[in-house]
Amino acid sequence: MTLDNKVPEGPLDQKWTNYKSKVPLVSPANKRRLEIIVVGTGLAGGSAAASLAEMGYRVKTFCFQDSPRRAHSIAAQGGINAAKNYQNDGDSVFRLFYDTIKGGDYRSREANVYRLAEVSANIIDQCVAQGVPFAREYGGTLDNRSFGGVQVSRTFYARGQTGQQLLLGAYSALSRQIAKGNVAMYNRHEMLDIVKIDGKARGVIVRDLVTGEYQRHFGHAVVLATGGYGNVYYLSTNAMGSNVTAAWKAYKQGAMFANPCFTQIHPTCIPVSGEYQSKLTLMSESLRNDGRIWVPKNKDDNRSPVDIPEGERDYYLERRYPAFGNLVPRDVASRAAKERCDGGYGVGETGLAVYLDFKDAIDRLGKDVVSARYGNLFEMYEKITGDNPYLMPMKIFPAVHYTMGGLWVDYDLMTTVPGLYAIGECNFSDHGANRLGASALMQGLADGYFVLPYTIGKYLSEDIRTPSIKTDHDDFLKAEKNARERNQKLLKNNGSRSVESFHRELGKIVWDHCGMSRNTKNLTQAIEDIKSLRNDFWDNVKVPGRDDVLNPELAKAGRVADFFELGELMMRDALGRDESCGGHFREEHQTQQGEALRDDENFTFSSAWEFKGDNTPPLLNKEELTFDTVRLTQRSYK
Amino acid sequence: MDTLKLELKIWRQDSPKDKGEFKTYKVDGLNTHMSFLEMLDVLNEQLIESDSEPVAFDHDCREGICGMCSMVINGRPHGPLKGTTTCQLHMRHFNDGDTITIEPWRANSFPVIKDLVVDRSSFDRIIQAGGYISVNTGSAPDGNAMPIGKEVAEEAFDAAACIGCGACVAACKNASASLFVAAKVSQLALLPQGQAERDDRVVNMVSKMDQEGFGHCTNTGACEAECPKEISVEYIRKLNWEYHRSNIKG
Ligand SMILES: Cc1cc2nc3c(=O)[nH]c(=O)nc-3n(C[C@H](O)[C@H](O)[C@H](O)COP(=O)(O)OP(=O)(O)OC[C@H]3O[C@@H](n4cnc5c(N)ncnc54)[C@H](O)[C@@H]3O)c2cc1C
Ligand code: SF4
Ligand code: FES
């Protein structure tokens, strides 16, 4: 299959404007006849569903939580980027574009990223108008902070709860459309498959998680906004329910999956405390603005951190990267922490932690200022660990946080299945091999508010004569039957091991072999390990209960089953990408100082994997990336 | 490392129609660094192993922000710790040998679905009745066009911090949703953007709250005491004021 990214002609800074002025429109009368399914109500899905409904389309929306307001986006802490240049520090659309391309280690598509930077400013306006209480200066204007990987201050924030406030904004817009009858909202429903008719996406199979009922829903187009797949690692900062199922089902129906091995390990999370651990908690990257990261200069130094004198501390980020210091991008900061801990300098009970110290900031700014900036994060830290960060440095360690990979989409955000779109974290666009902080919220809302509502019209304008397809169509019935049978199989398995125990074991394989550093031997081994564990899962998993009632174990089993298949694809992708770039660090490719070494000659492409059948290896397609505007250089934060 | 042995009395109810009852379980060897929900994970693994059905409970973020977790622990919504959701409660706050009682939110407007899981869609319907500012995508002026004083922004934020968990209702002897409604009404009434719909909003949201069967506020303050985000009852006073204001004007 050839990949057409449909990037419009013309100069980079005019592509989107030209596109918008030429894109075919759908008349209001026709919009009322067209039905769109949006799966997911996070920032991407919530904003898309609301905007599409405002435009006059008939929208059906689904989420697995008990309310659309609880999507994983709610947990984002630090902020959202926008090229407003309110601080007059030299920011611009071009600079945001450039920082994103560079931060992504030159593995993303110029045209998409430029468009993202262009619409970023509108997002802030929209959210302010919805009543999002962003942080303000005393004069009443919007406040900004800076985030890792950049040298300007362009991040808008609402205390440490930016995601919450932005999501509640989108949720309020969605609620308004629900009240008007323009959106039908299905809470506690899980999508189990895409329905394709004559090659086009025409609907979904969902299961009502409360009654267990399987349902068939038709749409002229289907939009997936189902978030990232970080939970393939078992332990991650994602919400417990975050999963790959929707995207994975799309992949198996012909949508290509791009760059699955590009995952982000966030440098500042609370370290693992024991085997029982169910998830990891992020400490916002914004803490690196004022906190200093260090480990003792001496191995196995067991003194309390406050007793270790200045001269015996190694502020290793400041030492290695004097220009960016504690604000280097996430991948660089994470690897540096691993390097110190592997070397035996790690702290805490497990030796898998480094200090994040606020003493200098408190001396310089006073406790009140520090508390105004980070108070709620400090509180959260104390609740979890029992330590007070005003008195003791925090202990932190990298953890899985975000997945840059996802469904391959073209400039229109359409997957390789006609009529099937992917927005937000579940697509692969914009962040290349490493995402900059505060850019996921920006991308989710850009996709949902300002991009998809235009681009979907291009497809739907050709579909205005298609009447709604009845859901007793054979392809609907077949898809429902498959979904039902798979659940039955899980329930009747009569095995002896819980879903959780399989998930934990899978996560460990993926973390050990496809985490912060990767090599040929481990990746090859992991493919075999995952296969045999997957076979064991289908032989031995034990799923209690029935499928006609609320059964969280059953839902979890289906998700974990898909994680197995995804895990294997991640290994293949990581193995094939024989270079280091961004979060993908292949031990075979590093400089003498241990920095990642890209191979632009052979790997300036996005990998797009095509499903070929359950027992046939997937096929690698490549979207070559061309850089007309940016010159590829070795990323340097020194 | 200290470990705990506990007796758990948990509400088990198979379906909305089922009567439901407490059942007693024992868990042992718990690490004090565990979260409360991780303790329940351990119990559930134990139940699955012994061919019993695990306890159903709602949870997602486990970071105290999504508002999904919802259980009454020893008679208190979200348990003993002030300003803390169940998922952020850790076992170091319990003692070896404790008996812990765990129940779902109890309120007519939050019917039990199964075990500790309740239906809170009434909250969504209250927001749909007016908890928004009517602004279509793309029609917003520049973000800095309308300055908002830092203090006003902060006060609006304090109200906006509500996570919609429903603990306030579970804590209230009248099962009133006043704190939840007050938080949203206040946030939007404080901001200049919220002015145009200010009067209709409060009337519509309050009447929806009544229609959904939530009780009336008699100022006991139990909601504030149990609210994991420490939303102040001052906002209920503001809600009442907003309500009267709209009547006077209307
Ligand atoms: C702790 C944390 C902090 C973060 N902080 C920041 C930050 O400060 N700045 C930033 O830019 N980014 C941040 N991020 C990243 C950012 O929050 C996410 O990338 C982003 O919110 C994803 O939004 P989304 O709309 O794509 O998906 P989500 O918000 O994950 O929404 C997914 C939706 O899909 C639904 N869904 C999924 N599968 C199914 C299914 N099978 N059937 C039905 N529904 C389904 C879910 O119910 C949910 O509604 C953070 C992430 C984490 C984990
Ligand atoms: S007011 Fe407090 S207790 Fe009530 S829903 Fe909001 S956060 Fe929960
Ligand atoms: S699980 Fe999200 S608030 Fe407790």
Tab-separated table of C-alpha atoms in Angstrom, chain A residues 90-303:
chain	number	residue	atom	x	y	z
A	90	GLY	CA	10.717	36.300	20.885
A	91	ASP	CA	8.188	33.520	20.551
A	92	SER	CA	6.371	32.978	17.264
A	93	VAL	CA	4.493	30.344	15.304
A	94	PHE	CA	7.724	29.491	13.571
A	95	ARG	CA	9.613	29.056	16.832
A	96	LEU	CA	6.961	26.774	18.316
A	97	PHE	CA	6.990	24.787	15.087
A	98	TYR	CA	10.774	24.617	15.104
A	99	ASP	CA	11.016	23.632	18.783
A	100	THR	CA	8.472	20.848	18.247
A	101	ILE	CA	10.276	19.435	15.200
A	102	LYS	CA	13.639	19.626	16.931
A	103	GLY	CA	12.278	18.294	20.232
A	104	GLY	CA	10.797	15.366	18.271
A	105	ASP	CA	14.279	14.664	16.907
A	106	TYR	CA	13.211	15.279	13.304
A	107	ARG	CA	10.818	12.396	13.010
A	108	SER	CA	7.559	14.249	12.445
A	109	ARG	CA	5.830	15.801	9.457
A	110	GLU	CA	6.599	19.481	8.919
A	111	ALA	CA	3.204	20.471	7.534
A	112	ASN	CA	1.206	19.002	10.421
A	113	VAL	CA	3.457	20.502	13.044
A	114	TYR	CA	3.337	23.928	11.445
A	115	ARG	CA	-0.450	23.823	11.426
A	116	LEU	CA	-0.441	22.827	15.082
A	117	ALA	CA	1.685	25.856	15.962
A	118	GLU	CA	-0.566	28.071	13.870
A	119	VAL	CA	-3.816	27.124	15.596
A	120	SER	CA	-2.285	27.004	19.079
A	121	ALA	CA	-3.166	30.622	19.825
A	122	ASN	CA	-6.866	30.075	19.035
A	123	ILE	CA	-7.026	27.330	21.633
A	124	ILE	CA	-6.206	29.696	24.471
A	125	ASP	CA	-8.826	32.190	23.266
A	126	GLN	CA	-11.452	29.464	23.067
A	127	CYS	CA	-10.701	28.124	26.533
A	128	VAL	CA	-10.684	31.575	28.139
A	129	ALA	CA	-14.095	32.241	26.601
A	130	GLN	CA	-15.413	28.989	28.111
A	131	GLY	CA	-14.425	30.165	31.576
A	132	VAL	CA	-11.215	28.183	32.056
A	133	PRO	CA	-9.526	29.869	35.043
A	134	PHE	CA	-5.971	30.156	33.725
A	135	ALA	CA	-3.309	31.657	35.973
A	136	ARG	CA	-3.209	35.458	35.752
A	137	GLU	CA	-0.777	38.262	36.471
A	138	TYR	CA	-1.803	40.951	38.960
A	139	GLY	CA	-2.686	43.211	36.043
A	140	GLY	CA	-5.236	40.652	34.888
A	141	THR	CA	-3.431	39.312	31.840
A	142	LEU	CA	-2.633	35.650	31.308
A	143	ASP	CA	0.481	34.278	32.987
A	144	ASN	CA	3.020	31.920	31.396
A	145	ARG	CA	5.763	29.570	32.545
A	146	SER	CA	8.502	27.742	30.687
A	147	PHE	CA	8.774	24.030	30.143
A	148	GLY	CA	11.537	21.576	29.270
A	149	GLY	CA	13.256	21.709	25.903
A	150	VAL	CA	12.567	25.373	25.066
A	151	GLN	CA	13.960	28.782	25.951
A	152	VAL	CA	10.797	30.905	25.812
A	153	SER	CA	7.903	31.147	28.227
A	154	ARG	CA	4.828	30.011	26.308
A	155	THR	CA	3.076	27.601	28.618
A	156	PHE	CA	-0.374	28.577	29.911
A	157	TYR	CA	-1.483	26.882	33.083
A	158	ALA	CA	-4.169	26.589	35.724
A	159	ARG	CA	-2.264	25.823	38.930
A	160	GLY	CA	-1.135	22.201	38.649
A	161	GLN	CA	-4.499	21.191	37.189
A	162	THR	CA	-4.378	22.460	33.645
A	163	GLY	CA	-5.732	19.271	32.106
A	164	GLN	CA	-8.648	19.265	34.506
A	165	GLN	CA	-9.641	22.811	33.716
A	166	LEU	CA	-9.249	22.403	29.958
A	167	LEU	CA	-11.199	19.159	30.003
A	168	LEU	CA	-13.973	20.686	32.075
A	169	GLY	CA	-14.107	23.433	29.443
A	170	ALA	CA	-14.534	20.899	26.647
A	171	TYR	CA	-16.964	18.918	28.806
A	172	SER	CA	-19.073	22.013	29.346
A	173	ALA	CA	-19.221	22.656	25.604
A	174	LEU	CA	-20.135	19.000	25.100
A	175	SER	CA	-22.786	19.161	27.834
A	176	ARG	CA	-24.375	22.124	26.118
A	177	GLN	CA	-24.675	20.123	22.897
A	178	ILE	CA	-26.030	17.102	24.747
A	179	ALA	CA	-28.701	19.316	26.291
A	180	LYS	CA	-29.609	20.603	22.840
A	181	GLY	CA	-30.013	17.048	21.582
A	182	ASN	CA	-27.172	17.385	19.068
A	183	VAL	CA	-24.975	14.834	20.797
A	184	ALA	CA	-26.073	11.454	22.102
A	185	MET	CA	-23.687	10.576	24.926
A	186	TYR	CA	-23.030	6.974	25.951
A	187	ASN	CA	-21.224	6.738	29.296
A	188	ARG	CA	-19.853	3.438	30.559
A	189	HIS	CA	-19.740	2.019	27.041
A	190	GLU	CA	-16.673	0.377	25.595
A	191	MET	CA	-15.944	0.191	21.896
A	192	LEU	CA	-14.995	-3.330	20.871
A	193	ASP	CA	-14.685	-3.078	17.094
A	194	ILE	CA	-14.910	-0.899	14.010
A	195	VAL	CA	-17.453	-1.876	11.370
A	196	LYS	CA	-16.285	-1.533	7.792
A	197	ILE	CA	-18.672	-1.700	4.878
A	198	ASP	CA	-17.381	-1.630	1.294
A	199	GLY	CA	-13.985	-0.602	2.581
A	200	LYS	CA	-15.212	2.428	4.532
A	201	ALA	CA	-15.592	2.854	8.280
A	202	ARG	CA	-19.330	2.868	8.933
A	203	GLY	CA	-19.797	2.217	12.585
A	204	VAL	CA	-18.748	0.606	15.815
A	205	ILE	CA	-19.636	-2.286	18.083
A	206	VAL	CA	-19.811	-1.263	21.722
A	207	ARG	CA	-20.680	-2.998	24.949
A	208	ASP	CA	-22.717	-1.310	27.639
A	209	LEU	CA	-20.497	-1.960	30.631
A	210	VAL	CA	-23.431	-1.860	33.064
A	211	THR	CA	-25.929	-4.155	31.372
A	212	GLY	CA	-23.428	-6.067	29.279
A	213	GLU	CA	-25.534	-5.398	26.172
A	214	TYR	CA	-23.710	-5.467	22.835
A	215	GLN	CA	-24.766	-2.617	20.556
A	216	ARG	CA	-24.277	-1.656	16.914
A	217	HIS	CA	-23.993	2.012	15.981
A	218	PHE	CA	-23.830	3.502	12.507
A	219	GLY	CA	-21.892	6.617	11.475
A	220	HIS	CA	-21.034	8.181	8.115
A	221	ALA	CA	-17.612	8.622	9.640
A	222	VAL	CA	-15.923	7.347	12.783
A	223	VAL	CA	-13.491	9.380	14.858
A	224	LEU	CA	-11.236	7.678	17.384
A	225	ALA	CA	-10.042	9.862	20.243
A	226	THR	CA	-9.202	7.049	22.588
A	227	GLY	CA	-5.876	8.197	24.023
A	228	GLY	CA	-2.484	6.553	24.382
A	229	TYR	CA	-1.283	3.024	25.083
A	230	GLY	CA	1.268	3.618	27.860
A	231	ASN	CA	-0.411	0.977	30.005
A	232	VAL	CA	1.168	-1.711	27.845
A	233	TYR	CA	4.025	-1.230	30.347
A	234	TYR	CA	1.619	-2.032	33.209
A	235	LEU	CA	3.132	0.683	35.362
A	236	SER	CA	2.702	4.131	33.867
A	237	THR	CA	1.334	7.538	34.763
A	238	ASN	CA	-1.774	6.836	32.692
A	239	ALA	CA	-5.160	6.315	34.270
A	240	MET	CA	-5.923	2.691	35.050
A	241	GLY	CA	-8.422	2.315	32.219
A	242	SER	CA	-6.286	3.821	29.446
A	243	ASN	CA	-5.935	1.195	26.756
A	244	VAL	CA	-5.156	0.470	23.128
A	245	THR	CA	-8.240	-1.561	22.249
A	246	ALA	CA	-9.980	0.932	19.983
A	247	ALA	CA	-6.817	1.815	18.077
A	248	TRP	CA	-5.810	-1.828	17.932
A	249	LYS	CA	-9.130	-2.909	16.463
A	250	ALA	CA	-8.725	-0.165	13.882
A	251	TYR	CA	-5.261	-1.538	13.054
A	252	LYS	CA	-6.690	-4.983	12.551
A	253	GLN	CA	-9.283	-3.498	10.217
A	254	GLY	CA	-6.603	-1.959	8.025
A	255	ALA	CA	-5.569	1.302	9.668
A	256	MET	CA	-1.801	1.411	9.815
A	257	PHE	CA	-0.086	1.783	13.161
A	258	ALA	CA	2.828	4.205	13.099
A	259	ASN	CA	6.004	4.350	15.184
A	260	PRO	CA	4.686	2.109	17.976
A	261	CYS	CA	8.095	2.054	19.683
A	262	PHE	CA	8.167	5.834	20.166
A	263	THR	CA	7.170	6.084	23.796
A	264	GLN	CA	7.954	8.785	26.276
A	265	ILE	CA	9.540	8.066	29.602
A	266	HIS	CA	8.953	11.079	31.828
A	267	PRO	CA	11.874	12.009	34.062
A	268	THR	CA	10.009	13.208	37.134
A	269	CYS	CA	7.731	10.584	38.658
A	270	ILE	CA	7.428	9.165	42.133
A	271	PRO	CA	9.582	5.998	42.270
A	272	VAL	CA	8.110	2.508	42.560
A	273	SER	CA	7.673	1.471	46.185
A	274	GLY	CA	6.721	-2.202	45.949
A	275	GLU	CA	5.339	-5.157	43.974
A	276	TYR	CA	1.731	-4.242	44.713
A	277	GLN	CA	2.118	-0.913	42.898
A	278	SER	CA	-0.737	-0.330	40.457
A	279	LYS	CA	0.308	2.907	38.811
A	280	LEU	CA	2.898	5.639	38.959
A	281	THR	CA	2.344	9.271	39.753
A	282	LEU	CA	3.827	12.053	37.731
A	283	MET	CA	5.347	15.061	39.386
A	284	SER	CA	4.850	17.798	36.820
A	285	GLU	CA	7.786	18.759	34.702
A	286	SER	CA	7.168	22.351	35.706
A	287	LEU	CA	8.977	21.437	38.922
A	288	ARG	CA	12.191	21.420	36.916
A	289	ASN	CA	11.835	25.184	36.496
A	290	ASP	CA	12.838	25.714	40.097
A	291	GLY	CA	13.954	22.322	41.374
A	292	ARG	CA	17.537	21.107	40.945
A	293	ILE	CA	18.258	17.471	40.189
A	294	TRP	CA	21.213	15.754	41.821
A	295	VAL	CA	22.699	12.538	43.209
A	296	PRO	CA	25.591	12.104	45.642
A	297	LYS	CA	29.054	12.190	44.112
A	298	ASN	CA	29.974	9.083	46.090
A	299	LYS	CA	28.448	5.700	45.407
A	300	ASP	CA	26.173	4.214	48.068
A	301	ASP	CA	26.139	7.416	50.092
A	302	ASN	CA	23.575	6.564	52.763
A	303	ARG	CA	23.454	9.932	54.496
